[in-house]
Amino acid sequence: MPPSESPLPRRVARTLRTSLFAQVACALVLGIVVGKLWPGFAADLQPLGDGFIRLIKTIISPLVFCVVVVGIAKAGDLKAFGRIGLKALIWFEVASTLALVIGLLAANVVQPGSGMNVDPSTLDASAVDAKTGGGHLPTTTEFALEAIPTSFVGAFAENSLLQVLVLACLVGAALLHLGHTKVPQVLPAIEQAQEIIFAVVGFVMRLAPIAVFGAMAVLIGNYGLGVIETYGKLIVLCYAAAALFIALLALALKVVTGLSLWKFLRYIREEMLLALGTASTESVLPRVMQKLRKAGARDDAVGLVLPTGYSFNLDGASLYLSIGTLFIAQAVGVDLSLSQQITVVLVLMLTSKGMAGIPGSAFLALSATASSLGAIPAGAVALLLGVDRIMDSMRVVTNLLGNCVAVFAVSRWEGALDKERAKKVLDGEIVVELDDDGEEKAQLTEPRKPRTPGAGSPGTGTPGAEAPGPAAPVAVPAQGTKEMAAEAG
């Protein structure tokens, strides 16, 4: 290449080729443009996002099973695993209740539905039935029974995470009981299966930009940007309440573990952008599990807390449900008393559990809450049909961060967190970059140091440095190529 030619195009091309974050970001922008300019064409792109989610879902159950079984077997203490589960449930209940209370307080202060004066008889209640597919939320008894598998294969076939967790706990306990001498080949086989699954995750993740492009184009094509004007006050309130809740999560994480949520957000920026683009936290569950393990959380804690949180710790959904309930009441002119609002919290504490995987679960929970109060017409829930999809981004971010914080907090609480490694990973002193096969590209434990005039000697530096002269060691950038990672190793 001639010396006068700028290396910028090469750097841009290399970044797009090697960085999942850059690929997903470009796909996100392109999807918005296509959805805005060609909404008819955008509506036909729905299979792109749906197909990607289907591929990810096929991986989640076997991955969770392998991680939990290996975690229990290697930890060697089933009682510790039980303590992790109990502490996780306590954390989930406190966090989700806090989200509900914040949502109610915010809706009471801002009054997003006041002045709308909507006549419930003018609303199409059948549209809610179409959204939910005629389904219903399980009762507490049904929810508990559905967590118990009826067959080993059926739990995986139905992709029921709670049933898979139960099976994994039983298998892990059996391995501990029998010991490695009686079944010496089982645990290594499960570990090898886990590596194969992570490799499959790497293959599927190559399709992530295509999925994000399709999902975002469909969103903008179907709903446009006009819905933001109609429901602007409600949207701003929900996102502001979510920001407040995330700030409280950051404070809790700092107090409990000493870690920074903002550094963690930078650490999982690729997964977060993918979750936003596909409006699904399931799409990033395998990668987030792997990154949490690389960041010092023990396998058994990650394997139990994170998947369980997908059913029990829907903080973003809790915020949305509490704000949505009061919005509907205010829009139809119903003034809820303090006792009725306490009832809202109690009902949503139950209905918000087990929402995962049920079509239109938010509307089912809202309808159940309205029915329990007896003051809000059931048809009024249709008011949120136009804005529900816009709220997905808020729910996805809050749910994902809430569950990741729960993993760190419970791990620290149980002594299952390598705090020093976690700090080094989040500070960038240890670079954890996953390649297409789900393996780490590079690990450097050398912290970045400032250049000192005259320090070093010509030709010295970190592996991979090309320019001679005085220079202090520097870390290989996180977005480096595989060749750079190999040199750094």
GROMACS .gro file of N, CA and C in nm, residues 146-221:
model
  228
  146GLU      N    1  -4.585  -2.678   3.723
  146GLU     CA    2  -4.523  -2.673   3.591
  146GLU      C    3  -4.371  -2.670   3.598
  147ALA      N    4  -4.317  -2.637   3.715
  147ALA     CA    5  -4.172  -2.638   3.733
  147ALA      C    6  -4.119  -2.780   3.752
  148ILE      N    7  -4.211  -2.875   3.774
  148ILE     CA    8  -4.171  -3.015   3.793
  148ILE      C    9  -4.187  -3.087   3.660
  149PRO      N   10  -4.081  -3.143   3.606
  149PRO     CA   11  -4.090  -3.209   3.475
  149PRO      C   12  -4.169  -3.339   3.481
  150THR      N   13  -4.240  -3.368   3.374
  150THR     CA   14  -4.313  -3.494   3.363
  150THR      C   15  -4.230  -3.600   3.292
  151SER      N   16  -4.128  -3.556   3.219
  151SER     CA   17  -4.035  -3.648   3.155
  151SER      C   18  -3.903  -3.577   3.135
  152PHE      N   19  -3.797  -3.656   3.125
  152PHE     CA   20  -3.664  -3.597   3.110
  152PHE      C   21  -3.653  -3.524   2.976
  153VAL      N   22  -3.697  -3.590   2.871
  153VAL     CA   23  -3.687  -3.532   2.737
  153VAL      C   24  -3.786  -3.416   2.721
  154GLY      N   25  -3.904  -3.428   2.783
  154GLY     CA   26  -4.007  -3.326   2.767
  154GLY      C   27  -3.963  -3.189   2.815
  155ALA      N   28  -3.884  -3.183   2.921
  155ALA     CA   29  -3.836  -3.054   2.972
  155ALA      C   30  -3.754  -2.982   2.868
  156PHE      N   31  -3.672  -3.055   2.793
  156PHE     CA   32  -3.590  -2.995   2.688
  156PHE      C   33  -3.673  -2.964   2.565
  157ALA      N   34  -3.766  -3.054   2.533
  157ALA     CA   35  -3.850  -3.033   2.415
  157ALA      C   36  -3.938  -2.910   2.430
  158GLU      N   37  -3.989  -2.888   2.552
  158GLU     CA   38  -4.074  -2.771   2.577
  158GLU      C   39  -3.994  -2.647   2.612
  159ASN      N   40  -3.863  -2.663   2.624
  159ASN     CA   41  -3.773  -2.550   2.653
  159ASN      C   42  -3.813  -2.479   2.782
  160SER      N   43  -3.849  -2.558   2.884
  160SER     CA   44  -3.888  -2.502   3.013
  160SER      C   45  -3.766  -2.492   3.103
  161LEU      N   46  -3.719  -2.369   3.125
  161LEU     CA   47  -3.595  -2.350   3.199
  161LEU      C   48  -3.605  -2.401   3.342
  162LEU      N   49  -3.719  -2.378   3.408
  162LEU     CA   50  -3.732  -2.422   3.546
  162LEU      C   51  -3.729  -2.574   3.556
  163GLN      N   52  -3.792  -2.642   3.462
  163GLN     CA   53  -3.788  -2.788   3.462
  163GLN      C   54  -3.647  -2.839   3.435
  164VAL      N   55  -3.577  -2.773   3.344
  164VAL     CA   56  -3.438  -2.812   3.315
  164VAL      C   57  -3.350  -2.791   3.438
  165LEU      N   58  -3.374  -2.682   3.511
  165LEU     CA   59  -3.298  -2.657   3.633
  165LEU      C   60  -3.322  -2.767   3.736
  166VAL      N   61  -3.447  -2.810   3.750
  166VAL     CA   62  -3.478  -2.918   3.845
  166VAL      C   63  -3.402  -3.045   3.806
  167LEU      N   64  -3.406  -3.080   3.678
  167LEU     CA   65  -3.335  -3.199   3.631
  167LEU      C   66  -3.184  -3.186   3.653
  168ALA      N   67  -3.131  -3.067   3.625
  168ALA     CA   68  -2.987  -3.046   3.641
  168ALA      C   69  -2.946  -3.062   3.787
  169CYS      N   70  -3.028  -3.010   3.878
  169CYS     CA   71  -2.999  -3.024   4.022
  169CYS      C   72  -2.999  -3.172   4.063
  170LEU      N   73  -3.096  -3.249   4.010
  170LEU     CA   74  -3.103  -3.390   4.044
  170LEU      C   75  -2.982  -3.467   3.990
  171VAL      N   76  -2.945  -3.437   3.866
  171VAL     CA   77  -2.829  -3.505   3.806
  171VAL      C   78  -2.700  -3.466   3.878
  172GLY      N   79  -2.686  -3.337   3.909
  172GLY     CA   80  -2.567  -3.292   3.982
  172GLY      C   81  -2.559  -3.357   4.119
  173ALA      N   82  -2.673  -3.368   4.188
  173ALA     CA   83  -2.675  -3.432   4.320
  173ALA      C   84  -2.640  -3.580   4.308
  174ALA      N   85  -2.688  -3.644   4.201
  174ALA     CA   86  -2.657  -3.786   4.181
  174ALA      C   87  -2.507  -3.806   4.157
  175LEU      N   88  -2.446  -3.717   4.081
  175LEU     CA   89  -2.301  -3.727   4.057
  175LEU      C   90  -2.222  -3.711   4.187
  176LEU      N   91  -2.267  -3.619   4.271
  176LEU     CA   92  -2.201  -3.602   4.400
  176LEU      C   93  -2.218  -3.727   4.486
  177HIS      N   94  -2.337  -3.785   4.482
  177HIS     CA   95  -2.365  -3.904   4.565
  177HIS      C   96  -2.284  -4.025   4.520
  178LEU      N   97  -2.276  -4.044   4.387
  178LEU     CA   98  -2.205  -4.160   4.335
  178LEU      C   99  -2.054  -4.142   4.339
  179GLY      N  100  -2.011  -4.017   4.326
  179GLY     CA  101  -1.867  -3.992   4.325
  179GLY      C  102  -1.807  -4.020   4.188
  180HIS      N  103  -1.688  -3.964   4.166
  180HIS     CA  104  -1.625  -3.976   4.034
  180HIS      C  105  -1.572  -4.117   4.008
  181THR      N  106  -1.558  -4.198   4.113
  181THR     CA  107  -1.504  -4.333   4.093
  181THR      C  108  -1.605  -4.426   4.028
  182LYS      N  109  -1.734  -4.411   4.060
  182LYS     CA  110  -1.837  -4.498   4.004
  182LYS      C  111  -1.877  -4.457   3.862
  183VAL      N  112  -1.879  -4.327   3.837
  183VAL     CA  113  -1.916  -4.279   3.702
  183VAL      C  114  -1.808  -4.183   3.653
  184PRO      N  115  -1.690  -4.232   3.627
  184PRO     CA  116  -1.577  -4.143   3.596
  184PRO      C  117  -1.588  -4.071   3.463
  185GLN      N  118  -1.671  -4.122   3.372
  185GLN     CA  119  -1.676  -4.065   3.238
  185GLN      C  120  -1.792  -3.968   3.217
  186VAL      N  121  -1.886  -3.963   3.313
  186VAL     CA  122  -2.006  -3.882   3.292
  186VAL      C  123  -1.974  -3.732   3.297
  187LEU      N  124  -1.906  -3.687   3.402
  187LEU     CA  125  -1.877  -3.544   3.415
  187LEU      C  126  -1.791  -3.492   3.300
  188PRO      N  127  -1.682  -3.560   3.261
  188PRO     CA  128  -1.605  -3.513   3.144
  188PRO      C  129  -1.691  -3.505   3.018
  189ALA      N  130  -1.783  -3.601   3.001
  189ALA     CA  131  -1.869  -3.599   2.883
  189ALA      C  132  -1.960  -3.476   2.883
  190ILE      N  133  -2.016  -3.443   3.001
  190ILE     CA  134  -2.102  -3.324   3.011
  190ILE      C  135  -2.021  -3.197   2.986
  191GLU      N  136  -1.897  -3.193   3.037
  191GLU     CA  137  -1.811  -3.077   3.013
  191GLU      C  138  -1.780  -3.061   2.865
  192GLN      N  139  -1.756  -3.175   2.796
  192GLN     CA  140  -1.730  -3.168   2.653
  192GLN      C  141  -1.854  -3.124   2.576
  193ALA      N  142  -1.971  -3.172   2.619
  193ALA     CA  143  -2.096  -3.128   2.556
  193ALA      C  144  -2.115  -2.978   2.573
  194GLN      N  145  -2.077  -2.927   2.691
  194GLN     CA  146  -2.087  -2.783   2.717
  194GLN      C  147  -2.000  -2.705   2.621
  195GLU      N  148  -1.879  -2.754   2.593
  195GLU     CA  149  -1.790  -2.685   2.500
  195GLU      C  150  -1.848  -2.687   2.359
  196ILE      N  151  -1.910  -2.797   2.322
  196ILE     CA  152  -1.973  -2.806   2.189
  196ILE      C  153  -2.086  -2.704   2.177
  197ILE      N  154  -2.166  -2.693   2.284
  197ILE     CA  155  -2.279  -2.599   2.282
  197ILE      C  156  -2.229  -2.456   2.269
  198PHE      N  157  -2.122  -2.421   2.341
  198PHE     CA  158  -2.068  -2.286   2.329
  198PHE      C  159  -2.015  -2.260   2.189
  199ALA      N  160  -1.959  -2.363   2.125
  199ALA     CA  161  -1.915  -2.347   1.987
  199ALA      C  162  -2.034  -2.321   1.894
  200VAL      N  163  -2.146  -2.392   1.918
  200VAL     CA  164  -2.267  -2.368   1.840
  200VAL      C  165  -2.319  -2.226   1.861
  201VAL      N  166  -2.311  -2.178   1.985
  201VAL     CA  167  -2.349  -2.039   2.014
  201VAL      C  168  -2.268  -1.944   1.927
  202GLY      N  169  -2.137  -1.972   1.916
  202GLY     CA  170  -2.052  -1.887   1.834
  202GLY      C  171  -2.096  -1.885   1.689
  203PHE      N  172  -2.136  -2.002   1.636
  203PHE     CA  173  -2.184  -2.006   1.498
  203PHE      C  174  -2.313  -1.925   1.481
  204VAL      N  175  -2.406  -1.945   1.574
  204VAL     CA  176  -2.536  -1.877   1.563
  204VAL      C  177  -2.519  -1.725   1.576
  205MET      N  178  -2.424  -1.682   1.660
  205MET     CA  179  -2.407  -1.538   1.682
  205MET      C  180  -2.360  -1.466   1.557
  206ARG      N  181  -2.308  -1.538   1.460
  206ARG     CA  182  -2.269  -1.473   1.335
  206ARG      C  183  -2.392  -1.417   1.261
  207LEU      N  184  -2.509  -1.472   1.293
  207LEU     CA  185  -2.633  -1.426   1.231
  207LEU      C  186  -2.697  -1.310   1.307
  208ALA      N  187  -2.639  -1.270   1.419
  208ALA     CA  188  -2.700  -1.167   1.503
  208ALA      C  189  -2.726  -1.036   1.429
  209PRO      N  190  -2.631  -0.983   1.349
  209PRO     CA  191  -2.661  -0.857   1.278
  209PRO      C  192  -2.781  -0.868   1.185
  210ILE      N  193  -2.796  -0.982   1.119
  210ILE     CA  194  -2.911  -1.001   1.029
  210ILE      C  195  -3.041  -0.999   1.110
  211ALA      N  196  -3.039  -1.065   1.227
  211ALA     CA  197  -3.158  -1.070   1.312
  211ALA      C  198  -3.195  -0.930   1.362
  212VAL      N  199  -3.096  -0.854   1.404
  212VAL     CA  200  -3.121  -0.718   1.454
  212VAL      C  201  -3.177  -0.630   1.343
  213PHE      N  202  -3.121  -0.642   1.223
  213PHE     CA  203  -3.171  -0.564   1.109
  213PHE      C  204  -3.317  -0.593   1.084
  214GLY      N  205  -3.354  -0.723   1.080
  214GLY     CA  206  -3.493  -0.759   1.053
  214GLY      C  207  -3.587  -0.715   1.163
  215ALA      N  208  -3.548  -0.736   1.289
  215ALA     CA  209  -3.636  -0.701   1.401
  215ALA      C  210  -3.659  -0.550   1.409
  216MET      N  211  -3.554  -0.472   1.388
  216MET     CA  212  -3.569  -0.326   1.398
  216MET      C  213  -3.648  -0.272   1.280
  217ALA      N  214  -3.629  -0.327   1.161
  217ALA     CA  215  -3.705  -0.281   1.045
  217ALA      C  216  -3.855  -0.309   1.065
  218VAL      N  217  -3.888  -0.426   1.120
  218VAL     CA  218  -4.029  -0.460   1.146
  218VAL      C  219  -4.089  -0.364   1.249
  219LEU      N  220  -4.014  -0.334   1.355
  219LEU     CA  221  -4.064  -0.245   1.459
  219LEU      C  222  -4.098  -0.107   1.402
  220ILE      N  223  -4.003  -0.048   1.331
  220ILE     CA  224  -4.026   0.087   1.277
  220ILE      C  225  -4.130   0.083   1.167
  221GLY      N  226  -4.129  -0.023   1.085
  221GLY     CA  227  -4.226  -0.032   0.976
  221GLY      C  228  -4.369  -0.046   1.026
   0.00000   0.00000   0.00000
